[in-house]
């Protein structure tokens, strides 16, 4: 039998196992759903945040509703798709729509707030821009009125559109209008106190009416140069055409305004008379200048009203004026009438509370007092500094005060008087400064032109002017005399510039030439090329016995020899002699200038050493040396006589001879101490002083000459050349003594002049003689002792090349012939050549 087993336990076990597995699966499902839900929620939250950030960064509020809805819907959809359980995904999507709507509403609300805030900010910016125009004292009144209307209109429109609540609108009107009136008053009190206090001057009134703007350059459209005018007077005084779009500098505009103010004020005075004008209050005069400025001249109705003297009548006449082309500028005429009545307060000022009006008036008074103090201080500084600065430099860097500033600070009468004195002092300083480059004669003319001639109110002013110019003239001439070279360096920029580069090639000579030319231009008689301090330092170095002889000599020689111009060298030397340089050193410097350094050193030693103080017995007395020098050098036609021209020489040459006499005596003494005989010592010292030269006279060559030539030079060639230039000497004399073309002929005056001139010329040619002149030769008129002048009035100098070229040309040699020449023929030819040569020299002399 097959028995049956009890399997119920197993079934129950399997059932239990199935339940356990089912429970485990459910738990796993729940965990999976929880994870999906967390992931979905995280994604949704991140997408909402991204959407918010994108919205904040984008800032485009015009499409925020559409963009917000699309963003939230996509965020919910993407998040729900992360849930694998369909039912749970559907349920999550439905629940998340609530979050999406809430998020979308939040973004919409924020966008609306931001849009409203942006609109409010834009409104406030526009209101502030108009407020700035409204409160600016320099903005034209029509622009201010437009700005006020813009403020009111923008606030009203914003309130009606719901952007502003009534309270917000009222607050903005108070801020941008009522508070702006007070700000405007405060600004005007600072910039133009007279506009608040009512005692404005004409220029300030026109400045306000014409709408000048405080910008560096003003467009002609913003700056009116006068009604119907298209010209402007620029700062330099020129009048130029202007057109819309051009720019005008502030200085030009201010000067032009002041000029026109004075012109129209003068026109108004002419129309009503000085007495009637002076009787008006200051503010009334200012307003009438404004009327004249607008109309070109004061209308006849206003002129008649002014003559009544009644302020109310004048104000009424101004209010009733018709504008150009029949139009009426009622607002401006009304303001001018109010000023005439003494009430210059504009409408905005009247809208202020009494307390605010009092504050602004107090501020304006304080500012006016401050301006007056500052103006007076500036005037006093200019009065003290400007004339002195102009006298010393020719300019004043500060601002010269105007007549208006004087009158504002001191009153119309006292201010005008003070201004007149100030102007006189400035003009006097300018004239005194101009003396720097005037000659002494021109300075005298300026002083004489300032001699007082009035006996009335201007007498004291003229006397002060004359005293100042006299003092300046004396000071100028004294400064020139004290140190001419330093003076011209300061007075003439070109001279000062030349001395900036003396170390460049030719720079020192050019600077000396500029200094000398400037001094000659000024008429300085004793020209001194170098500044006094330079000369003083140089001479002190030469006289410093602690230095070596070479150091002492080289320092002075370096200054003198820095120029190759003999005239400049001599001028420098004479200036140094005045400063204490031994005058006997001149011969040593002359030797140095001709390049003979050995001779120069020996002569410098003779100038620096006093032989009488040397030890030992002198080899000869000074008298013995002088006697030998006189007999061998200074007697007629000897080297010294010809060198100095002692027979009929100038005073300058005589001074040079006296200086060289002392130098020669010392030089001979030193040579004799070195063992030389007296005659040899004199000859050696003369060679050092004059060079290796010989005296040459014109005997036998049909020409008079008293010249020195190098010992090795052919004197015949020079004398023949000098004879050859005699026709040029005759022409120069003829031109110099030409009879005037207008000389009378009826009484034989012209004929007498011609005969006398010819006779004088013949005598000069017969008795005159050639002399050395630098590196050339001049012909001396024996009757005047001066050189014959050339066409330019200066001495006619013949250079060695001109002299050589004037020698007679030798005849060409005879060509050889087939037949030899006889001795007699050769002799005859030679005699004929000599005869031709003598005839040429004779004709040249004639």
Tab-separated table of N, CA, C and O in Angstrom, residues 185-223:
chain	number	residue	atom	x	y	z
A	185	UNK	N	17.300	129.536	-5.624
A	185	UNK	CA	17.628	130.774	-4.922
A	185	UNK	C	18.992	130.712	-4.271
A	185	UNK	O	19.761	131.683	-4.300
A	186	UNK	N	19.313	129.552	-3.677
A	186	UNK	CA	20.621	129.399	-3.035
A	186	UNK	C	21.745	129.486	-4.064
A	186	UNK	O	22.777	130.133	-3.837
A	187	UNK	N	21.544	128.832	-5.223
A	187	UNK	CA	22.566	128.891	-6.270
A	187	UNK	C	22.718	130.305	-6.809
A	187	UNK	O	23.829	130.783	-7.049
A	188	UNK	N	21.589	130.974	-7.036
A	188	UNK	CA	21.638	132.325	-7.572
A	188	UNK	C	22.264	133.291	-6.573
A	188	UNK	O	22.979	134.217	-6.949
A	189	UNK	N	21.998	133.062	-5.282
A	189	UNK	CA	22.603	133.906	-4.251
A	189	UNK	C	24.120	133.779	-4.281
A	189	UNK	O	24.846	134.733	-3.989
A	190	UNK	N	24.630	132.599	-4.648
A	190	UNK	CA	26.073	132.384	-4.717
A	190	UNK	C	26.664	132.946	-6.004
A	190	UNK	O	27.727	133.551	-5.996
A	191	UNK	N	25.979	132.717	-7.132
A	191	UNK	CA	26.542	133.096	-8.428
A	191	UNK	C	26.283	134.547	-8.795
A	191	UNK	O	27.118	135.192	-9.435
A	192	UNK	N	25.135	135.090	-8.412
A	192	UNK	CA	24.774	136.465	-8.780
A	192	UNK	C	23.889	137.062	-7.692
A	192	UNK	O	22.666	137.138	-7.830
A	193	UNK	N	24.489	137.480	-6.572
A	193	UNK	CA	23.687	138.009	-5.458
A	193	UNK	C	22.787	139.157	-5.865
A	193	UNK	O	21.694	139.322	-5.334
A	194	UNK	N	23.236	139.955	-6.839
A	194	UNK	CA	22.445	141.116	-7.234
A	194	UNK	C	21.106	140.714	-7.835
A	194	UNK	O	20.130	141.455	-7.758
A	195	UNK	N	21.040	139.510	-8.447
A	195	UNK	CA	19.777	139.061	-9.019
A	195	UNK	C	18.739	138.802	-7.939
A	195	UNK	O	17.538	138.877	-8.195
A	196	UNK	N	19.173	138.473	-6.725
A	196	UNK	CA	18.264	138.251	-5.606
A	196	UNK	C	17.984	139.559	-4.884
A	196	UNK	O	16.837	139.854	-4.515
A	197	UNK	N	19.006	140.373	-4.704
A	197	UNK	CA	18.860	141.598	-3.915
A	197	UNK	C	18.282	142.754	-4.718
A	197	UNK	O	17.841	143.739	-4.148
A	198	UNK	N	18.314	142.661	-6.037
A	198	UNK	CA	17.650	143.669	-6.850
A	198	UNK	C	18.523	144.817	-7.304
A	198	UNK	O	18.081	145.643	-8.079
A	199	UNK	N	19.776	144.908	-6.842
A	199	UNK	CA	20.631	146.021	-7.259
A	199	UNK	C	21.639	145.538	-8.296
A	199	UNK	O	22.829	145.782	-8.199
A	200	UNK	N	21.149	144.823	-9.296
A	200	UNK	CA	22.019	144.226	-10.304
A	200	UNK	C	22.594	145.286	-11.233
A	200	UNK	O	21.987	146.331	-11.466
A	201	UNK	N	23.795	145.000	-11.779
A	201	UNK	CA	24.361	145.905	-12.789
A	201	UNK	C	23.941	145.407	-14.169
A	201	UNK	O	23.436	144.289	-14.321
A	202	UNK	N	24.169	146.238	-15.170
A	202	UNK	CA	23.667	145.922	-16.506
A	202	UNK	C	24.287	144.656	-17.069
A	202	UNK	O	23.596	143.822	-17.667
A	203	UNK	N	25.602	144.467	-16.896
A	203	UNK	CA	26.259	143.284	-17.459
A	203	UNK	C	25.716	142.009	-16.826
A	203	UNK	O	25.451	141.019	-17.521
A	204	UNK	N	25.534	142.030	-15.492
A	204	UNK	CA	24.993	140.839	-14.814
A	204	UNK	C	23.571	140.558	-15.275
A	204	UNK	O	23.172	139.396	-15.464
A	205	UNK	N	22.776	141.611	-15.470
A	205	UNK	CA	21.394	141.431	-15.913
A	205	UNK	C	21.348	140.831	-17.319
A	205	UNK	O	20.603	139.880	-17.587
A	206	UNK	N	22.169	141.362	-18.217
A	206	UNK	CA	22.191	140.823	-19.571
A	206	UNK	C	22.720	139.398	-19.586
A	206	UNK	O	22.264	138.560	-20.364
A	207	UNK	N	23.698	139.124	-18.733
A	207	UNK	CA	24.235	137.780	-18.644
A	207	UNK	C	23.121	136.780	-18.280
A	207	UNK	O	23.054	135.684	-18.782
A	208	UNK	N	22.224	137.217	-17.390
A	208	UNK	CA	21.118	136.359	-16.966
A	208	UNK	C	20.059	136.259	-18.068
A	208	UNK	O	19.571	135.179	-18.393
A	209	UNK	N	19.703	137.384	-18.651
A	209	UNK	CA	18.675	137.393	-19.692
A	209	UNK	C	19.118	136.635	-20.951
A	209	UNK	O	18.337	135.951	-21.582
A	210	UNK	N	20.387	136.792	-21.318
A	210	UNK	CA	20.863	136.208	-22.565
A	210	UNK	C	21.210	134.731	-22.424
A	210	UNK	O	21.500	134.059	-23.401
A	211	UNK	N	21.215	134.221	-21.187
A	211	UNK	CA	21.389	132.782	-20.999
A	211	UNK	C	22.792	132.288	-21.234
A	211	UNK	O	22.991	131.253	-21.888
A	212	UNK	N	23.776	132.994	-20.732
A	212	UNK	CA	25.146	132.513	-20.861
A	212	UNK	C	25.296	131.208	-20.104
A	212	UNK	O	24.826	131.063	-18.993
A	213	UNK	N	26.024	130.275	-20.696
A	213	UNK	CA	26.209	128.972	-20.065
A	213	UNK	C	27.649	128.829	-19.574
A	213	UNK	O	28.581	129.279	-20.231
A	214	UNK	N	27.808	128.213	-18.419
A	214	UNK	CA	29.138	128.059	-17.812
A	214	UNK	C	29.858	126.863	-18.414
A	214	UNK	O	30.208	125.911	-17.743
A	215	UNK	N	30.065	126.888	-19.722
A	215	UNK	CA	30.792	125.817	-20.400
A	215	UNK	C	32.027	126.425	-21.051
A	215	UNK	O	32.073	127.628	-21.319
A	216	UNK	N	33.070	125.596	-21.319
A	216	UNK	CA	34.293	126.161	-21.896
A	216	UNK	C	34.064	126.885	-23.214
A	216	UNK	O	34.684	127.899	-23.490
A	217	UNK	N	33.180	126.365	-24.059
A	217	UNK	CA	32.889	127.009	-25.332
A	217	UNK	C	31.381	127.144	-25.495
A	217	UNK	O	30.635	126.230	-25.163
A	218	UNK	N	30.974	128.264	-26.003
A	218	UNK	CA	29.548	128.542	-26.140
A	218	UNK	C	29.158	128.564	-27.603
A	218	UNK	O	29.777	129.223	-28.425
A	219	UNK	N	28.132	127.824	-27.914
A	219	UNK	CA	27.597	127.847	-29.265
A	219	UNK	C	26.912	129.191	-29.500
A	219	UNK	O	26.301	129.759	-28.609
A	220	UNK	N	27.015	129.671	-30.709
A	220	UNK	CA	26.405	130.968	-31.018
A	220	UNK	C	24.900	130.924	-30.804
A	220	UNK	O	24.264	131.920	-30.482
A	221	UNK	N	24.299	129.735	-30.972
A	221	UNK	CA	22.866	129.624	-30.730
A	221	UNK	C	22.528	129.893	-29.266
A	221	UNK	O	21.435	130.346	-28.938
A	222	UNK	N	23.453	129.554	-28.369
A	222	UNK	CA	23.203	129.768	-26.938
A	222	UNK	C	23.676	131.140	-26.494
A	222	UNK	O	23.194	131.683	-25.507
A	223	UNK	N	24.636	131.704	-27.226
A	223	UNK	CA	25.145	133.023	-26.858
A	223	UNK	C	24.749	134.030	-27.933
A	223	UNK	O	25.193	133.939	-29.066
